[in-house]
Each structure stands twice: as C-alpha cells, then as structure tokens.
Amino acid sequence: MTSVNDIRSTFIEFFSKNQHTPVASSPLVPRNDPTLMFTNAGMVQFKNVFTGLEKRPYKTATTSQKCVRAGGKHNDLDNVGFTARHHTFFEMLGNFSFGDYFKERAISLAWEMVTKEFDLPKDRIWVTVYPNDDVAYDLWKKIAGIPEERIVRHKDNLWAMGATGPCGYCSEIFFDQGDVLAGGPPGSTDEDGDRYLEFWNLVFMQFDQVDENTRIDLPNPSIDTGMGLERITAILQGVYSNYDTDLFRTLTEAAANVAGGDPQGEGKQSLRVIADHLRAMSFLIAEGVLPSNEGRGYVLRRIMRRAMRHATLLGTNEPVIHKLVPTLVEEMGQAYPELVTGQAMVTETIKLEEERFLKTLGRGLSILEEEAGDLKKGDMLDGVTAFKLYDTYGFPLDLTQDALRTRGIGVDVSGFEDAMARQRAEARKSWAGSGESKSAEIWFAIADKAGATEFLGYETENAEGAVTALVKDGVEVKSLAAGEEGFVVLNQTPFYGESGGQVGDTGTMSGEGVVLDVFDVIKPASGVFAHKVKVIEGPVKLGSELVLSVDHGRRSAIRANHSATHLLHEALRQVLGTHVAQKGSMVSPDRLRFDFSHTKPVSDAEIAEVERLANGIILQDAPVETRLMGIEEARATGAMALFGEKYGDEVRVVTMGTAREGDKAGKTYSIELCGGTHVHRTGEIGLVSIVQESSVAAGVRRIEALTAEGARRHFAEQDNELKAIANVLKVAPKDALSRVESLIEERRTLERQLSDTRQKLAMGGGAAGEDGPENINGTAFLGRVVEGLQPKDLRGMVDTAKKQIGSGVVAIVGVTEDGKGAIAVGVTDDLTARFSAVDLVRAGSSVLGGKGGGGRPDMAQAGGPDGSKANDAIAALRAAL
C-alpha cells in the first residue's frame, strides 16, 4: 500500500524530472494576499507571479502546499469529522506554468501522472471541460484516448481569482470508485454522490477579466493545477474516506489511546475531529499563530476548542490532545520540518489552551444548566444570557450553541450581538471619560470598528495588508494625498509597533500608484498598529491593498540589540547578584540601553566579566526559542518579566543558550517574558560591547552597549585612534600605553619642579619690591603677587610664609593663565584675636571682582574674575590692617 508520504514525494519527483522547480510550501498565513485569512490553495503563493507583479527565477514549478479552510468564505469547520472528505487542514499538490507551457503539455503531464505514476485504470477516469473549451475537449481525446462519453462539458468549469484579473477555463479529473457507492457521473442529476470523486483540477489561465463585460486574452497563458493529497491517497489506498487513509488511521488510533473511543465504532466522529483539528492547530501554532479572541487567533481557538469539546464527549476530563503532537511530528515532520523545530511550543500551547478550556467548560456548563434547565426542544436561549456566559465566565458563543444543540435548543444570536454592542458602547464611554486626551479617543473607535491588527513580524518582514483606517491630524480620513503625512492602520502587518523598549520599524508600503515611506509604528490602542507614513506617491485610500516591506537591515540590527539585552541582563545578575532587576530599556538599531537596580558603580573588572559571559553565549550560536505559556507557568520556570511590559494570561517566553559555569551550569542561560523580535540564533548578535556605565537615579545604574556591526565599527574606531596615538608618540601600538604613562609621570615631575621654582621666586620678592615682610601698624605683613600658579597651590605657599615670619599676616594673590585672580590669606595663631583671615580675604577678593570667600580665622581663600587688579588687592589688605 502506498503511504501518504510516498504519494507526496512521487508527485514532486515526477514533476521535478519534467523540469519543474520544487518550491517549498508557503506559510498558512498569506504574505501576499491580505484578503485571505489563511492560504487555501496551492496557487496563493504564486498570485503575484500570475499577475506579473513578481518575477521568479523559474517558469515552471511544483509544490505540496499546506492549506487551511476554517473561516470566512471557505469554512468547512462544521462538516469536519462528519463527512468523508472535509478538513480544516489539507495538502494541495500542484504543478504550475508561468507563461511556459499550456493546455497540451498540462493534459499530457496529468495523464502520465495519473495512469503511469499512480497506475490508475484508464477506463475509470472521467474529465470535465468548459462547454466552449473545444481545445481541451479534443486534447483529452487525442492524448488520453478518453471516449467522448467520459468527457463532460460542464458550465462550472470556469476559474477566476476574483471579479477582475486572471481567469480561465478548467478541467477536472474524476475517478469512478465503483457502484458500491451512490452517485452519478459529473454533469448528471445525482453528481453530488460519492461514486465519482473529483481529485485534480487543471486551470488554464488564459484571460484577463478587465471588468464585468470585458475579457481579453493574457499575453502569456499559464497553468495552475491542484490535486488534493488526502483524496488521491484515499483512491490509491482503496478506501472511500480520507479518514481511513494511513495518516488519519495513525492519528485517530493515537487519539483513541489517550481519549478513548473506537476509531471504527462509537466515538468515531469525535476521534476524526480530533485528528483533523490536531493538524490544523499544530501547523498554525508552529507558524506563530496563537489562540486569541481576534482574527486568525480566534479561528485557531475555535478549532482547538472544538477538538477539545469532542475529547470531553469521549469522557476525558484532563488535557490529552497535546499528547498527540509527537505522533503528528513523526508522521509529517520529515515533509514539514517546522513541526519538528516548533514541537515544544506547539505542545505547550495546546496544553495551556486545554487547561483553560476545561476550566471554562466546567464552569460554563454548570451555569448553562442553571440558565437553560427549564428550556425544551425547540426553545431559544436568550442572547443576554448567552452574552453573560461569554463576558463573565469566558464561555464562547459557539460552545453554548454546541452544548444546547444536542437538546434541540437554539441561541438568540442577534440578542447576543446586541448585548456585545452595548458593552462596547459602555466601554468606549467609560474610556473616553478616563482623562485621556480627545485625540487618543479616535484609536479606541478604530480598534472597536476595524479590530486588531494581526502582527506577522515574528515570521516575516514582507507581506501584504489592506488599509482599514487612515488618520490625519487626529481625525479619520478616507484618503491621504501625495505629500501628506498621517497614520495608516492595516488588517495585518509585519511592522513592529514600539513597545517593551523596542522602537518601531521603518520601511515602505506600495501598491498601484501608491508609495508610502513608513518612518515609525506605534500602538496607540490595544491591538492597533498605527504606521506613521509620508505619502510619496498617492493617494492611498481606505481598502487599498499594499505590499509591506520592513527595512531588513534596520530590523536585523534591532533584533541583535534586543536579544543582547536578555544576555546582558542574566550576565549582570550572575556578576553583581540576583538583586539586579530591569528598570527600563531602549532597543534601537544603533545601540541598546539597559537600566537595572544596583547601588554602586559597576567596576571595569565587573563590566569585563559581564561582557565575557554574554559573548560566551553568543559564541555558542545557540537557537533562540519562543514558547507560549500561561503567565503563572512562565514565572514558575524562572522567566523574568521586562520592565514596563503589560502581560496577559498568555505570554511569549524567550529562551537563549546554555550556561557552562556556575550554579546554572547545564541549564538554560536566559529565560524572559518578551513580546519583541529576536535573532534566530545567538551567533547573529556577533558580539556585544558595553561602551558606557552611568547612574540614572538612586539605586539605578545604566549600561549602554553595541552589537554586531555597531560593535565592529566601535572597535575599528578605537583601533584607528590607538594607531594614530602611537604614530604621534612614535612607538608601536602595543607600547603606546607605557609611553603615555611615562610621559604623564614626566609631566608630573616637571609640574612639581615648576611649582617649586615659582614658589621660591614668589617668596623672594615683595609686592612693592621689599625683600621681607612689611611692618604695618606694628604687624608684620607679607604680600605677594604670583603669575601662573594654580589656585590650589596658594594655601601651601601661605602656610610656608607663616612659618617664616613667625607672627603676622600673609596674603598671596595668584593670577592664572586666563587672567583670573585667586587670593589666599593666612593669620598666625597669636593674631587671630585681632584679625580674621575670612574678613581679610573678602576685602581682597572684592577688588578682584569676587563676592566673598570662606575658610577659618587663620586661613581663608577666595577668587575673582579680574586678575589685573592683583596689586590693588594687596593694597586693600594693607589698608585693612
């Protein structure tokens, strides 16, 4: 029996041998089509190639594309598990031609694939063509030899991307599963039966739908095909339900082992729901989609909780679905390695949601029984009660509907929505009166009307988004013209909005006739990303679909700096002590700043040790892993919260590296709660260098650091400066320090010698030319004016002079090189009762333009701006004696 993995590889290998480039599956969250919630067909990733907006280095391709249909237009959720072929997650095999080959080769390759590679009997193959497509009709007869009675002209065989754009006829391939199943051939009145199974669709993209009434030929007709892997696997394995194929049998049996039930008997449908939903939830979580109450996260939560509800129907009352992840990884991990790398996050996310769901379910069912206990089959639960269950007890509307459906009781959905609207109105009214500025109120209104912006930036830097709001000068507008600045809000974005210390991204947005320069992104209201833009070409309007491109170099530098803050935080704790806690941070592309609690300066030796520890983890080139946890569970692991960040019940936990020394040896080096963007491996940081340490406030220190290219430039600049210094000193760079130290010591010696010489010269002559002290009113007075001495040298000269004269008053006025004056006055101890040095120095400093002075009765010093009055200051002291 051919396994699903063999079938997938056989398809890809066949088209590879026929000159098709194998292309990896694109993500489930479309990066190039903001109108889609999830990738739902193989051609989605090639949409811009078909329309000519994008060029690829190949003209033919083959893929196995991951797809999800569980929300919006393509919503199969309610049928999954109860029909043979409905799924939330499925794989689409396809081959594509972008202007290379057309109908003849497409039909030839398909026929060879089906009848030779898959060895399906030719007489059980049916095909359909568009009624007017005589070319395809004749080619099926010519190439495949299919008789006319098995080539059905069918009016539905027209495919289009949308109301306008590329479109074309298509040809579907069916397999007759035999008369054991009911149903007629395609085109018959009972064509919806299961006997004739459509498994491959060949789309001949040959027209451009210009408007409702105009269709022209495309210059380069193309091919887009899609074969359901699950369907062809069922055909090749000879089973009539996708759930009986090898992959689903493995998953349903694993589900039965942990949840109970019989895969072929009672509980079969619940086990199928769990098996199908396990694939959808695991792939979505592996790609970064997390359960929430908005957008894609809400659809994911619905899928998860539907599976969990079916687990409880099998009798489980504890988390079990997360235990199935290893089985899924074993079955599909080789084809999709993102399951392997994301296994831990997938498992923990599912387990967390199961725990929350079981609490919600138990509480909600108990309350629901009280509220709906008297209702009978055909009754309707009022919407207000349904909303109270949702709003107060966290019991979603679809769970209320599901729980009551078995009793034949409905729910007043309109009443539920009215209650929801009233609550939002009250919330807005309360918020508007909370003291916030009037200009901020607009963002709450936008959040309420347009919903949250879905952030794609953990996984990509390029995507497409649809404009949901435009704001200029604090007012919502319908468009922004060329040259104007304002804010753009989108349904989804790869741009990071400033938060948690990390600055907002910059980049560009573009569309047909539109170019926007994005120079900042903020988050003015919960879930709303407001892109601050200048319109280079415009106008940009509401509803515009734009290509979004984050500045890659800038984002890479920010990621390196952000990850480095985590490494430095842990290194500081290890070097300085566990009292260290983050008190603030700033992460920009050119540097990082990290504030932390510590009571004294960090020494050079401590800085060096912090750098050594952080760079040791960088050299490990360890993976940087992100997992989703409950806030309490995350804290229990030792994860540190970042200052200023607000956390919900579910948090992202970022881990880096393995400690090689100390008490944490062998354990994870860094574990922190963080919603920012990070490098994929620590080696991408390059290195980290602390360039400054300073005080911010009492008990708070700050380090500033550089990483990657910034650190390299810093070291290069330092190296160039060292070489320049060495060149001036005429020594080798390695000898520069010792030479500078020698020069400094020489300077100190010369300064001492110069000071001594000046003092001797100064004490050798009086201000009026006398050799010794004057006698003024019976008191010895020694007054001198000294040029070039520093003010700090005056006291020493005064003390020396006091010892020389024995009894008297000494006054020395120094004139600095910049022309300022300084005066010091000393009075010997036997005269302090008659003269105060403080009074005398004030008399002298006032002449120099000073405003007093200070000291003791026996010694005082002051200064003044006018050193030219030095001799006048001495004269003033004589007069004061």
Coordinates of N, CA and C in Angstrom, one line a residue, residues 219-345:
P219 N -1.3 37.8 -22.4 CA -0.2 37.7 -23.3 C 0.6 36.4 -23.1
N220 N 0.6 35.9 -21.8 CA 1.3 34.6 -21.5 C 0.4 33.7 -20.8
P221 N -0.4 32.8 -21.5 CA -1.3 31.9 -20.8 C -0.5 31.0 -19.9
S222 N -1.1 30.6 -18.7 CA -0.4 29.9 -17.7 C -1.2 28.7 -17.2
I223 N -0.6 27.9 -16.4 CA -1.2 26.7 -15.9 C -1.1 26.7 -14.3
D224 N -2.3 26.3 -13.7 CA -2.3 26.2 -12.2 C -3.1 25.0 -11.9
T225 N -2.5 24.0 -11.3 CA -3.3 22.8 -11.0 C -3.3 22.5 -9.5
G226 N -4.3 21.8 -9.1 CA -4.4 21.5 -7.7 C -5.0 20.1 -7.5
M227 N -4.3 19.2 -6.8 CA -4.7 17.8 -6.5 C -4.7 17.7 -5.0
G228 N -5.9 17.3 -4.5 CA -6.0 17.1 -3.0 C -5.2 15.8 -2.6
L229 N -4.2 16.0 -1.8 CA -3.3 14.8 -1.4 C -4.2 13.8 -0.6
E230 N -5.1 14.3 0.2 CA -5.9 13.3 1.0 C -6.8 12.5 0.1
R231 N -7.3 13.2 -0.9 CA -8.2 12.5 -1.9 C -7.5 11.4 -2.7
I232 N -6.4 11.8 -3.3 CA -5.7 10.8 -4.1 C -5.1 9.7 -3.3
T233 N -4.8 10.0 -2.0 CA -4.3 8.9 -1.1 C -5.4 7.9 -0.9
A234 N -6.6 8.4 -0.6 CA -7.8 7.5 -0.4 C -8.0 6.6 -1.6
I235 N -7.9 7.2 -2.8 CA -8.1 6.5 -4.0 C -7.1 5.4 -4.2
L236 N -5.8 5.8 -4.0 CA -4.7 4.8 -4.2 C -4.6 3.8 -3.1
Q237 N -5.2 4.1 -1.9 CA -5.2 3.1 -0.8 C -6.5 2.3 -0.8
G238 N -7.4 2.6 -1.8 CA -8.6 1.8 -1.9 C -9.6 2.0 -0.8
V239 N -9.7 3.2 -0.3 CA -10.6 3.4 0.8 C -11.6 4.6 0.3
Y240 N -12.7 4.6 0.9 CA -13.7 5.6 0.5 C -13.8 6.8 1.4
S241 N -13.0 6.9 2.4 CA -13.0 8.1 3.3 C -11.5 8.5 3.5
N242 N -11.3 9.8 3.5 CA -9.9 10.2 3.8 C -9.5 9.8 5.2
Y243 N -10.4 9.6 6.1 CA -10.1 9.3 7.5 C -9.7 7.8 7.6
D244 N -9.8 7.0 6.5 CA -9.4 5.6 6.5 C -8.0 5.5 5.9
T245 N -7.4 6.6 5.5 CA -6.0 6.5 5.0 C -5.0 6.3 6.1
D246 N -3.8 6.0 5.7 CA -2.8 5.6 6.7 C -2.5 6.7 7.7
L247 N -2.3 7.9 7.3 CA -2.0 9.0 8.2 C -3.2 9.2 9.2
F248 N -4.4 9.3 8.7 CA -5.5 9.5 9.6 C -5.8 8.3 10.5
R249 N -5.5 7.1 10.0 CA -5.7 5.9 10.9 C -4.7 6.0 12.1
T250 N -3.5 6.4 11.8 CA -2.4 6.6 12.8 C -2.9 7.6 13.9
L251 N -3.4 8.8 13.4 CA -3.8 9.8 14.3 C -5.0 9.5 15.1
T252 N -6.0 8.9 14.5 CA -7.2 8.5 15.2 C -7.0 7.4 16.2
E253 N -6.1 6.5 15.9 CA -5.7 5.4 16.8 C -5.0 6.0 18.0
A254 N -4.1 7.0 17.8 CA -3.4 7.6 18.9 C -4.3 8.4 19.7
A255 N -5.3 9.1 19.1 CA -6.3 9.8 19.8 C -7.2 8.9 20.7
A256 N -7.5 7.7 20.1 CA -8.3 6.7 20.9 C -7.5 6.2 22.1
N257 N -6.2 6.1 22.0 CA -5.4 5.7 23.1 C -5.4 6.6 24.3
V258 N -5.4 7.9 24.0 CA -5.4 8.9 25.1 C -6.8 9.4 25.5
A259 N -7.8 9.3 24.6 CA -9.1 9.9 24.9 C -10.2 8.8 25.0
G260 N -9.9 7.6 24.5 CA -11.0 6.6 24.5 C -11.7 6.6 23.2
G261 N -12.7 5.7 23.0 CA -13.4 5.7 21.8 C -12.9 4.6 20.8
D262 N -13.7 4.3 19.8 CA -13.3 3.3 18.8 C -13.2 4.0 17.5
P263 N -12.1 3.9 16.8 CA -11.9 4.6 15.5 C -12.9 4.1 14.5
Q264 N -13.5 2.9 14.6 CA -14.4 2.4 13.6 C -15.8 2.2 14.2
G265 N -16.0 2.7 15.5 CA -17.3 2.5 16.1 C -17.7 3.7 16.8
E266 N -18.2 3.5 18.0 CA -18.7 4.6 18.8 C -17.6 5.6 19.1
G267 N -17.8 6.8 18.9 CA -16.8 7.9 19.1 C -16.0 8.1 17.9
K268 N -16.3 7.4 16.8 CA -15.5 7.6 15.6 C -15.5 9.1 15.1
Q269 N -16.6 9.7 15.1 CA -16.6 11.1 14.6 C -15.8 12.0 15.5
S270 N -15.9 11.8 16.8 CA -15.1 12.7 17.7 C -13.6 12.5 17.5
L271 N -13.2 11.2 17.3 CA -11.8 10.9 17.0 C -11.3 11.6 15.7
R272 N -12.2 11.6 14.7 CA -11.8 12.2 13.4 C -11.7 13.7 13.5
V273 N -12.6 14.3 14.3 CA -12.5 15.7 14.6 C -11.1 16.0 15.2
I274 N -10.8 15.3 16.2 CA -9.5 15.5 16.9 C -8.3 15.3 16.0
A275 N -8.3 14.3 15.2 CA -7.2 14.0 14.3 C -7.1 15.1 13.3
D276 N -8.2 15.5 12.7 CA -8.1 16.6 11.7 C -7.7 17.9 12.3
H277 N -8.3 18.3 13.4 CA -8.0 19.6 14.1 C -6.6 19.6 14.6
L278 N -6.1 18.5 15.0 CA -4.7 18.4 15.5 C -3.7 18.9 14.5
R279 N -4.0 18.5 13.2 CA -3.1 19.0 12.1 C -3.2 20.5 12.0
A280 N -4.4 21.0 11.9 CA -4.6 22.5 11.7 C -4.0 23.3 12.8
M281 N -4.3 22.9 14.1 CA -3.8 23.7 15.2 C -2.3 23.6 15.3
S282 N -1.7 22.5 15.0 CA -0.2 22.3 15.2 C 0.5 23.1 14.1
F283 N 0.0 23.1 12.9 CA 0.7 23.8 11.8 C 0.6 25.3 12.0
L284 N -0.6 25.8 12.5 CA -0.8 27.2 12.7 C 0.1 27.7 13.8
I285 N 0.1 27.0 14.9 CA 0.9 27.4 16.1 C 2.4 27.4 15.7
A286 N 2.8 26.3 14.9 CA 4.2 26.3 14.5 C 4.6 27.5 13.7
E287 N 3.7 28.1 13.0 CA 3.9 29.3 12.2 C 3.7 30.6 13.0
G288 N 3.5 30.5 14.3 CA 3.4 31.7 15.1 C 2.0 32.2 15.4
V289 N 0.9 31.6 14.8 CA -0.4 32.0 15.1 C -0.8 31.4 16.5
L290 N -1.3 32.3 17.4 CA -1.6 31.9 18.7 C -3.1 32.1 19.0
P291 N -3.7 31.2 19.9 CA -5.1 31.4 20.2 C -5.4 32.7 20.8
S292 N -6.4 33.4 20.4 CA -6.8 34.7 20.9 C -8.3 34.9 20.6
N293 N -8.7 36.1 20.9 CA -10.1 36.5 20.6 C -10.3 37.3 19.4
E294 N -9.2 37.4 18.6 CA -9.3 38.3 17.4 C -8.7 37.5 16.2
G295 N -9.3 37.8 15.0 CA -8.8 37.3 13.7 C -8.4 35.9 13.6
R296 N -7.2 35.6 13.1 CA -6.8 34.3 12.9 C -6.7 33.5 14.2
G297 N -6.3 34.2 15.3 CA -6.2 33.6 16.6 C -7.5 33.1 17.1
Y298 N -8.6 33.8 16.7 CA -9.9 33.4 17.1 C -10.3 32.1 16.4
V299 N -10.0 32.1 15.1 CA -10.3 30.9 14.3 C -9.5 29.7 14.9
L300 N -8.3 29.9 15.2 CA -7.4 28.8 15.8 C -8.1 28.4 17.1
R301 N -8.5 29.3 17.9 CA -9.1 28.9 19.2 C -10.4 28.1 19.0
R302 N -11.2 28.5 18.0 CA -12.4 27.7 17.7 C -12.0 26.3 17.3
I303 N -11.0 26.1 16.4 CA -10.6 24.8 16.0 C -10.1 24.0 17.2
M304 N -9.3 24.6 18.1 CA -8.7 23.9 19.2 C -9.9 23.5 20.2
R305 N -10.8 24.4 20.4 CA -11.8 24.1 21.4 C -12.9 23.2 20.9
R306 N -13.0 23.2 19.6 CA -13.9 22.1 19.0 C -13.3 20.8 19.2
A307 N -12.0 20.6 19.0 CA -11.4 19.3 19.2 C -11.4 19.0 20.7
M308 N -11.2 19.9 21.6 CA -11.2 19.7 23.0 C -12.6 19.3 23.5
R309 N -13.6 19.9 22.9 CA -15.0 19.6 23.2 C -15.3 18.1 22.9
H310 N -14.8 17.7 21.7 CA -15.0 16.3 21.3 C -14.2 15.3 22.2
A311 N -13.1 15.8 22.7 CA -12.4 14.9 23.7 C -13.2 14.7 24.9
T312 N -13.9 15.8 25.4 CA -14.7 15.6 26.6 C -15.9 14.7 26.3
L313 N -16.4 14.7 25.0 CA -17.5 13.9 24.7 C -17.1 12.4 24.7
L314 N -15.8 12.1 24.6 CA -15.3 10.8 24.7 C -15.0 10.4 26.2
G315 N -15.3 11.3 27.1 CA -15.2 11.0 28.5 C -13.9 11.5 29.2
T316 N -13.1 12.3 28.5 CA -11.9 12.8 29.2 C -12.2 14.0 30.0
N317 N -11.5 14.2 31.1 CA -11.7 15.4 31.9 C -10.3 16.0 32.3
E318 N -9.3 15.7 31.4 CA -8.0 16.3 31.6 C -7.4 16.5 30.3
P319 N -6.3 17.4 30.2 CA -5.7 17.6 28.9 C -5.1 16.4 28.2
V320 N -5.5 16.1 27.0 CA -5.0 14.9 26.3 C -4.5 15.2 24.9
I321 N -5.0 16.2 24.2 CA -4.7 16.4 22.8 C -3.2 16.8 22.6
H322 N -2.6 17.5 23.6 CA -1.2 17.8 23.4 C -0.3 16.6 23.4
K323 N -0.8 15.5 23.9 CA 0.0 14.2 23.9 C 0.1 13.6 22.5
L324 N -0.7 14.1 21.6 CA -0.7 13.6 20.2 C 0.3 14.3 19.3
V325 N 0.9 15.4 19.8 CA 1.8 16.1 18.9 C 3.0 15.3 18.5
P326 N 3.6 14.5 19.4 CA 4.8 13.6 18.9 C 4.4 12.7 17.8
T327 N 3.2 12.1 17.8 CA 2.7 11.2 16.7 C 2.6 12.0 15.4
L328 N 2.0 13.2 15.5 CA 1.9 14.0 14.3 C 3.3 14.4 13.7
V329 N 4.2 14.8 14.6 CA 5.6 15.1 14.2 C 6.2 14.0 13.5
E330 N 6.1 12.8 14.1 CA 6.6 11.6 13.5 C 6.1 11.3 12.1
E331 N 4.8 11.6 11.9 CA 4.2 11.3 10.6 C 4.5 12.4 9.5
M332 N 4.6 13.6 10.0 CA 4.6 14.7 9.0 C 5.9 15.6 9.1
G333 N 6.7 15.3 10.1 CA 7.9 16.2 10.4 C 8.9 16.1 9.3
Q334 N 9.0 15.0 8.6 CA 10.1 14.9 7.6 C 9.7 15.9 6.4
A335 N 8.4 15.9 6.0 CA 8.0 16.7 4.9 C 7.9 18.2 5.4
Y336 N 7.6 18.4 6.6 CA 7.4 19.8 7.1 C 8.3 20.0 8.4
P337 N 9.6 20.3 8.3 CA 10.5 20.4 9.4 C 10.1 21.4 10.5
E338 N 9.2 22.4 10.1 CA 8.8 23.4 11.0 C 8.0 22.8 12.2
L339 N 7.4 21.6 12.0 CA 6.8 20.8 13.1 C 7.8 20.3 14.1
V340 N 8.9 19.9 13.6 CA 10.0 19.4 14.4 C 10.6 20.5 15.3
T341 N 10.9 21.7 14.7 CA 11.5 22.8 15.4 C 10.5 23.4 16.3
G342 N 9.3 23.4 16.0 CA 8.2 24.0 16.8 C 7.5 23.1 17.7
Q343 N 8.0 21.9 17.9 CA 7.2 20.9 18.6 C 7.0 21.3 20.1
A344 N 8.0 21.8 20.7 CA 7.8 22.2 22.2 C 6.8 23.3 22.3
M345 N 6.9 24.3 21.4 CA 5.9 25.4 21.5 C 4.5 24.9 21.2

